[in-house]
PDB file of C-alpha atoms in Angstrom:
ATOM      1  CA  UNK A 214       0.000   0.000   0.000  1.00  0.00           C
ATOM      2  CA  UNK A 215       1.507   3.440  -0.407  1.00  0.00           C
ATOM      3  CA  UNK A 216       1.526   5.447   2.200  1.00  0.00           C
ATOM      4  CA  UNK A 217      -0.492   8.390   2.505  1.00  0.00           C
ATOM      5  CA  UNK A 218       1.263  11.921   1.915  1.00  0.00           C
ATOM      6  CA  UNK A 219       0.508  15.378   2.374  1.00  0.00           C
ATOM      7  CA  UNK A 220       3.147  18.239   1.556  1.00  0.00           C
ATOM      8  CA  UNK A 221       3.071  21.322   2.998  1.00  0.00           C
ATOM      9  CA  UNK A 222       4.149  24.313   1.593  1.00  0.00           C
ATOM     10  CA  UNK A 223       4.788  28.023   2.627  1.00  0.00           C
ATOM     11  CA  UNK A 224       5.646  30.767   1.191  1.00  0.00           C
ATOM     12  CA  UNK A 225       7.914  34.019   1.715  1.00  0.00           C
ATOM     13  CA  UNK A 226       8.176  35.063   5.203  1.00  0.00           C
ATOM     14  CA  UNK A 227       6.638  32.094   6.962  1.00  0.00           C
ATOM     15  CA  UNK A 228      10.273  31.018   7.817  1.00  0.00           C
ATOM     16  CA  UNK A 229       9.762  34.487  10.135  1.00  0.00           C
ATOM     17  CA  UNK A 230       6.880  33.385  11.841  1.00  0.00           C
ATOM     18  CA  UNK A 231       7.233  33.931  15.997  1.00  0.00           C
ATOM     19  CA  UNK A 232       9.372  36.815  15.597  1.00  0.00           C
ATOM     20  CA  UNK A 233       7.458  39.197  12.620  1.00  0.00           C
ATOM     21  CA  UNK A 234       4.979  41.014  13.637  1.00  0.00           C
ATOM     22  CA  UNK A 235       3.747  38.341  16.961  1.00  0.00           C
ATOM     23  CA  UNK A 236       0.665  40.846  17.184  1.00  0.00           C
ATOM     24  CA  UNK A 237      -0.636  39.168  13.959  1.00  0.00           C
ATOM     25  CA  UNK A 238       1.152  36.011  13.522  1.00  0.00           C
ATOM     26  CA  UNK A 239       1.600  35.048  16.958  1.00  0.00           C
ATOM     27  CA  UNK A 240       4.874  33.585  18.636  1.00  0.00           C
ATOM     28  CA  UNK A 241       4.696  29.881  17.228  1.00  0.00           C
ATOM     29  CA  UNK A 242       7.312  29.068  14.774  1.00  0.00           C
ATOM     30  CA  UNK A 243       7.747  27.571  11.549  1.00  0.00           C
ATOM     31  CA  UNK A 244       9.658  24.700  13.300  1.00  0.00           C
ATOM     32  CA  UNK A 245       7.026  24.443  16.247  1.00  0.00           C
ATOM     33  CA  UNK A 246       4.002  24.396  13.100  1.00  0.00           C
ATOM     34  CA  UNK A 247       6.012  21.851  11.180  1.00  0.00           C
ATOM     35  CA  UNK A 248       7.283  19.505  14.285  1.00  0.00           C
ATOM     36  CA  UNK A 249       3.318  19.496  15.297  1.00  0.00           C
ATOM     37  CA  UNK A 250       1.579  18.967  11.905  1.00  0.00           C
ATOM     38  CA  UNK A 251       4.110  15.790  11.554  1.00  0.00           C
ATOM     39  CA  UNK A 252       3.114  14.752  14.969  1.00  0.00           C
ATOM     40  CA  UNK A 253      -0.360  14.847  13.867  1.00  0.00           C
ATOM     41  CA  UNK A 254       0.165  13.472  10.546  1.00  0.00           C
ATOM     42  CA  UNK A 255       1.737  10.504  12.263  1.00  0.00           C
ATOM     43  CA  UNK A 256      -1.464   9.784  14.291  1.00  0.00           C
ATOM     44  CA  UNK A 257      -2.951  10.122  10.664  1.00  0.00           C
ATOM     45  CA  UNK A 258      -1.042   7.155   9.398  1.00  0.00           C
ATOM     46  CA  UNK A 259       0.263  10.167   7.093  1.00  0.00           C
ATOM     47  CA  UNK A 260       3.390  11.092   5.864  1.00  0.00           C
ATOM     48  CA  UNK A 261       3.844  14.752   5.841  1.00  0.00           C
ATOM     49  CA  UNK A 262       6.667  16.748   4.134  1.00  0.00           C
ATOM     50  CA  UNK A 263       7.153  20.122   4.565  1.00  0.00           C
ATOM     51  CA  UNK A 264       8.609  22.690   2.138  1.00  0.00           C
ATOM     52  CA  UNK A 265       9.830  26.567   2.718  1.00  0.00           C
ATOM     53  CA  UNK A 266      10.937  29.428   0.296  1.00  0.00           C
ATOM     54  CA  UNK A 267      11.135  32.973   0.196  1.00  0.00           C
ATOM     55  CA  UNK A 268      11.530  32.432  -3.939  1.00  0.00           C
ATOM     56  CA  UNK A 269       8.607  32.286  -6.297  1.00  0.00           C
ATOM     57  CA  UNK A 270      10.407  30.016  -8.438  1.00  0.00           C
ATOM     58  CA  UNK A 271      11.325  27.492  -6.295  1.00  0.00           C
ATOM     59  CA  UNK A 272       7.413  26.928  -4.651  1.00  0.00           C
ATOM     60  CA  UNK A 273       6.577  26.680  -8.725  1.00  0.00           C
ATOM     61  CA  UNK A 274       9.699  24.096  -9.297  1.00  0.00           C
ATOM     62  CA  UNK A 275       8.138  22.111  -6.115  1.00  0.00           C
ATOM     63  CA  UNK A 276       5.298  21.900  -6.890  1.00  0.00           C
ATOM     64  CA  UNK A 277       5.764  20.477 -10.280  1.00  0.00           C
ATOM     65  CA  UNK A 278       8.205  17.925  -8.849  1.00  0.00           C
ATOM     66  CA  UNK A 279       5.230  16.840  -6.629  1.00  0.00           C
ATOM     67  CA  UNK A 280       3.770  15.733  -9.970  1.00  0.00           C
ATOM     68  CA  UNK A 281       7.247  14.374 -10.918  1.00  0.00           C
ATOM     69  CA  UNK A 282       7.817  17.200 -13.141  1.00  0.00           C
ATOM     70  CA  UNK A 283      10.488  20.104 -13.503  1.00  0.00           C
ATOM     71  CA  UNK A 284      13.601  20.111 -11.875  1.00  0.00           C
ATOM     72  CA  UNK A 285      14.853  16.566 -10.638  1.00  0.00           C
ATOM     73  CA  UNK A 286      11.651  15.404 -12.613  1.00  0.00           C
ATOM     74  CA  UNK A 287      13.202  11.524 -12.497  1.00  0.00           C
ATOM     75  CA  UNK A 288      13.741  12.088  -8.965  1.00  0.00           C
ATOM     76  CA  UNK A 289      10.056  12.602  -7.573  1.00  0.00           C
ATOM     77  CA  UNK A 290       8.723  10.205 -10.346  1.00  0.00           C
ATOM     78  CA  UNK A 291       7.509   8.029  -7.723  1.00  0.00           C
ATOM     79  CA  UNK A 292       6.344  11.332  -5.412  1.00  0.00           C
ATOM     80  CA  UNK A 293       3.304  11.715  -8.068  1.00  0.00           C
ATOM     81  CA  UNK A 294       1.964   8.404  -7.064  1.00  0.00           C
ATOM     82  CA  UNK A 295       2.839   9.355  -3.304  1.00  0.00           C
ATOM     83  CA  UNK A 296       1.340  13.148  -2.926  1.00  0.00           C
ATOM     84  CA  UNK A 297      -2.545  13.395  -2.910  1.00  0.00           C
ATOM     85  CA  UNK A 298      -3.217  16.741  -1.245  1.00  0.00           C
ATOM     86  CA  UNK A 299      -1.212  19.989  -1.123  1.00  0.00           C
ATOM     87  CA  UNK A 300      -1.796  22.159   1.881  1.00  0.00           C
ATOM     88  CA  UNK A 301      -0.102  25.576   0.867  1.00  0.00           C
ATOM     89  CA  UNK A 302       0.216  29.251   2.878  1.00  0.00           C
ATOM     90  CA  UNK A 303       1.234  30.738  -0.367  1.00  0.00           C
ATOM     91  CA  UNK A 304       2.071  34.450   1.962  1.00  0.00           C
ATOM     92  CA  UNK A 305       2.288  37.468   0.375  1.00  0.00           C
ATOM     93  CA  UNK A 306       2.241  35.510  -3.081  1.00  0.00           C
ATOM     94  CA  UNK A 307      -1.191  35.014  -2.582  1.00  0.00           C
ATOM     95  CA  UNK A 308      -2.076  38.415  -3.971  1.00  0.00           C
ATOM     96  CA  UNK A 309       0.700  38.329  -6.661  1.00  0.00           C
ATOM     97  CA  UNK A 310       1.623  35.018  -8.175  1.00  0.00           C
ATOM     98  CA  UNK A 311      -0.371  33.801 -11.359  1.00  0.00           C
ATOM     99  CA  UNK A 312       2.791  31.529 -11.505  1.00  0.00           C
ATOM    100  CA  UNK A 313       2.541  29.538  -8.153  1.00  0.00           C
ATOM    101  CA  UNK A 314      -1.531  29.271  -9.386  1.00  0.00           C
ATOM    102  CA  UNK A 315      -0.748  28.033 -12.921  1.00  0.00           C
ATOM    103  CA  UNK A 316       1.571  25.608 -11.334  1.00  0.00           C
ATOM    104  CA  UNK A 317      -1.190  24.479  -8.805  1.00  0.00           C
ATOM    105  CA  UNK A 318      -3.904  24.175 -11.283  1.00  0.00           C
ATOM    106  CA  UNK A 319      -1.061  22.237 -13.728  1.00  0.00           C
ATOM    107  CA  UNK A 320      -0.636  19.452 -11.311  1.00  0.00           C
ATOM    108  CA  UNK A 321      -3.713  18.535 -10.817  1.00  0.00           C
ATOM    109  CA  UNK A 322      -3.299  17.590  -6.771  1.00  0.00           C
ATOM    110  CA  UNK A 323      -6.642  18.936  -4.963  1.00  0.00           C
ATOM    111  CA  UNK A 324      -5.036  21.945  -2.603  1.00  0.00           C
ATOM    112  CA  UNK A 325      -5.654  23.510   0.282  1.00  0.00           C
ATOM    113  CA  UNK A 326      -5.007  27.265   0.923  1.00  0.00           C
ATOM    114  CA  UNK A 327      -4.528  28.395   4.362  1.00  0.00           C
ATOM    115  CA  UNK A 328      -3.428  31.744   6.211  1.00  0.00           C
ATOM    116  CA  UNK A 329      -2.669  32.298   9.621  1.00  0.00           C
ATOM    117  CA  UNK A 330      -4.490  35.714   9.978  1.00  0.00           C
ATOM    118  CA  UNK A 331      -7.838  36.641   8.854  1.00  0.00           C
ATOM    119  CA  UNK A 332      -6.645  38.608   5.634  1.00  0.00           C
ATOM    120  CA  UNK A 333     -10.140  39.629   4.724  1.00  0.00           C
ATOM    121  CA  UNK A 334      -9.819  41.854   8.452  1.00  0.00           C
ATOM    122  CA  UNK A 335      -6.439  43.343   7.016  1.00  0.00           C
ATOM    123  CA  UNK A 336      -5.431  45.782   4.524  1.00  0.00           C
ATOM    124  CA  UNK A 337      -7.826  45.677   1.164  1.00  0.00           C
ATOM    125  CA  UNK A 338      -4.928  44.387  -0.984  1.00  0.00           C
ATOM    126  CA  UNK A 339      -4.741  41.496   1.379  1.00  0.00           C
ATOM    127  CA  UNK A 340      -8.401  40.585   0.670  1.00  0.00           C
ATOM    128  CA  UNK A 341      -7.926  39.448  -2.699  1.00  0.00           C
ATOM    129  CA  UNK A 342      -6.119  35.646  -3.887  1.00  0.00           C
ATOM    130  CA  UNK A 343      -5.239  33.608  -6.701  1.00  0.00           C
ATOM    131  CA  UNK A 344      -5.881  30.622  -5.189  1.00  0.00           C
ATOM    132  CA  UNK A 345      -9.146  30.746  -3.246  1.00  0.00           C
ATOM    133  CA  UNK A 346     -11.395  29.788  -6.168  1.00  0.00           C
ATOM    134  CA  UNK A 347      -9.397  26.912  -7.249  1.00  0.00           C
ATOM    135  CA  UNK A 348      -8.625  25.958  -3.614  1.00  0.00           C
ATOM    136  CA  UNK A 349     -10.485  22.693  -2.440  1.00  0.00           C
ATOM    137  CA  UNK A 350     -10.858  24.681   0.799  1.00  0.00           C
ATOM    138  CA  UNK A 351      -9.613  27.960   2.641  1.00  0.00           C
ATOM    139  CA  UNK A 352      -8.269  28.649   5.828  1.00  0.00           C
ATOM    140  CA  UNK A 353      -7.814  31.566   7.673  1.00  0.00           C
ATOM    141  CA  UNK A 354      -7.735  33.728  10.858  1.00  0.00           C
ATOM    142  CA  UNK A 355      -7.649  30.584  13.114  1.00  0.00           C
ATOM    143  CA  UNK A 356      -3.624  31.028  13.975  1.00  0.00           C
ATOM    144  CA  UNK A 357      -1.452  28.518  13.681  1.00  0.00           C
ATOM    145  CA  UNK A 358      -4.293  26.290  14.328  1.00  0.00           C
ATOM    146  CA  UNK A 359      -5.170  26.380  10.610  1.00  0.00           C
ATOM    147  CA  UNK A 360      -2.564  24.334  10.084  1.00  0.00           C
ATOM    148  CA  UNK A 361      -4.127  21.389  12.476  1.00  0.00           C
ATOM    149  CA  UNK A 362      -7.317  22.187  10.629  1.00  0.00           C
ATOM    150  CA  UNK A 363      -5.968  21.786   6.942  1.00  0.00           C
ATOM    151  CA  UNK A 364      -4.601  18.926   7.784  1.00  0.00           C
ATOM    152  CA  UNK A 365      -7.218  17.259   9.733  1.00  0.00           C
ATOM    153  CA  UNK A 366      -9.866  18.702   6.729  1.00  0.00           C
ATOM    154  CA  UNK A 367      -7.407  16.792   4.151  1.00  0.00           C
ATOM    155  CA  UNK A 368      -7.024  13.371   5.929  1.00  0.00           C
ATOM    156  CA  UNK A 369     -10.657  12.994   6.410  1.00  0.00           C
ATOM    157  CA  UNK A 370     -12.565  15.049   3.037  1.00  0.00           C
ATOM    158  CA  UNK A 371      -9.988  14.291   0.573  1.00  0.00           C
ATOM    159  CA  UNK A 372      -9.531  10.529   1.235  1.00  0.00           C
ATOM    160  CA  UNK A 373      -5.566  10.740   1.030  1.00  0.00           C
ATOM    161  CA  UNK A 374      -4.474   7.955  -0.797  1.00  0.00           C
ATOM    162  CA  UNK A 375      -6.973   5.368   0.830  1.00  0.00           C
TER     163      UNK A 375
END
């Protein structure tokens, strides 16, 4: 049977959460969101892997290698079997990046979109995405708790790789 996986992206700045702006984003970091979402992925019987970039290009190249395509295509091959559901806090590219959305939409792996504050409370920029009406589901203003949630949502709605 192949295991269940789930891979979790973020996007620029998220490698700064529990020290930017703590008002907002509160003090959990990356590491803390990451060590727990494994933990519960575990419980899950789901593998969980976890990927970070301040660069555009790189979410786009990693997500197509969760297809086994791009960069180190050969190498993820057996990843497109593998990955069912991406959960993804795309950061300030979610009001900017057509190219992280064409990549999403080119894969073809159901995603999740998720945000630690309530950007529909924030700035009017901030209330606008390229991703929430492709997204199988958004999350946001629940803190770091979204993450749990996403998770949770994709293990028991999206039938991971039953």
């Amino acid at each position: 049977m192949t295991r269940r996986r789930i891979l979790l992206i973020n996007g620029p700045n998220l490698n700064l959460l529990g020290k930017r702006e703590p008002h907002i984003y509160g003090s959990t970091t990356l590491t803390d969101v990451e060590t727990q979402a494994r933990d519960q992925a575990t419980r899950l019987d789901i593998e969980l892997e976890t990927f970070q970039s301040n660069h555009e290009g790189a979410i786009v190249d990693r997500i197509q290698q969760a297809a086994g395509w791009g960069p180190n295509a050969a190498a993820a091959n057996e990843e497109r079997e593998r990955v069912s559901v991406i959960i993804i806090n795309p950061g300030g590219l979610t009001h900017t990046s057509v190219s992280v959305r064409d990549a999403l939409l080119g894969v073809d792996i159901p995603f999740v979109e998720i945000h630690v504050s309530n950007v529909h409370a924030r700035e009017p920029f901030r209330h606008h995405s390229y991703f929430s009406d492709k997204a199988t589901a958004v999350i946001c203003g629940l803190g770091v708790y979204g993450y749990a949630a996403a998770i949770e949502f994709a293990a028991r709605h999206l039938k991971v790789n039953r």
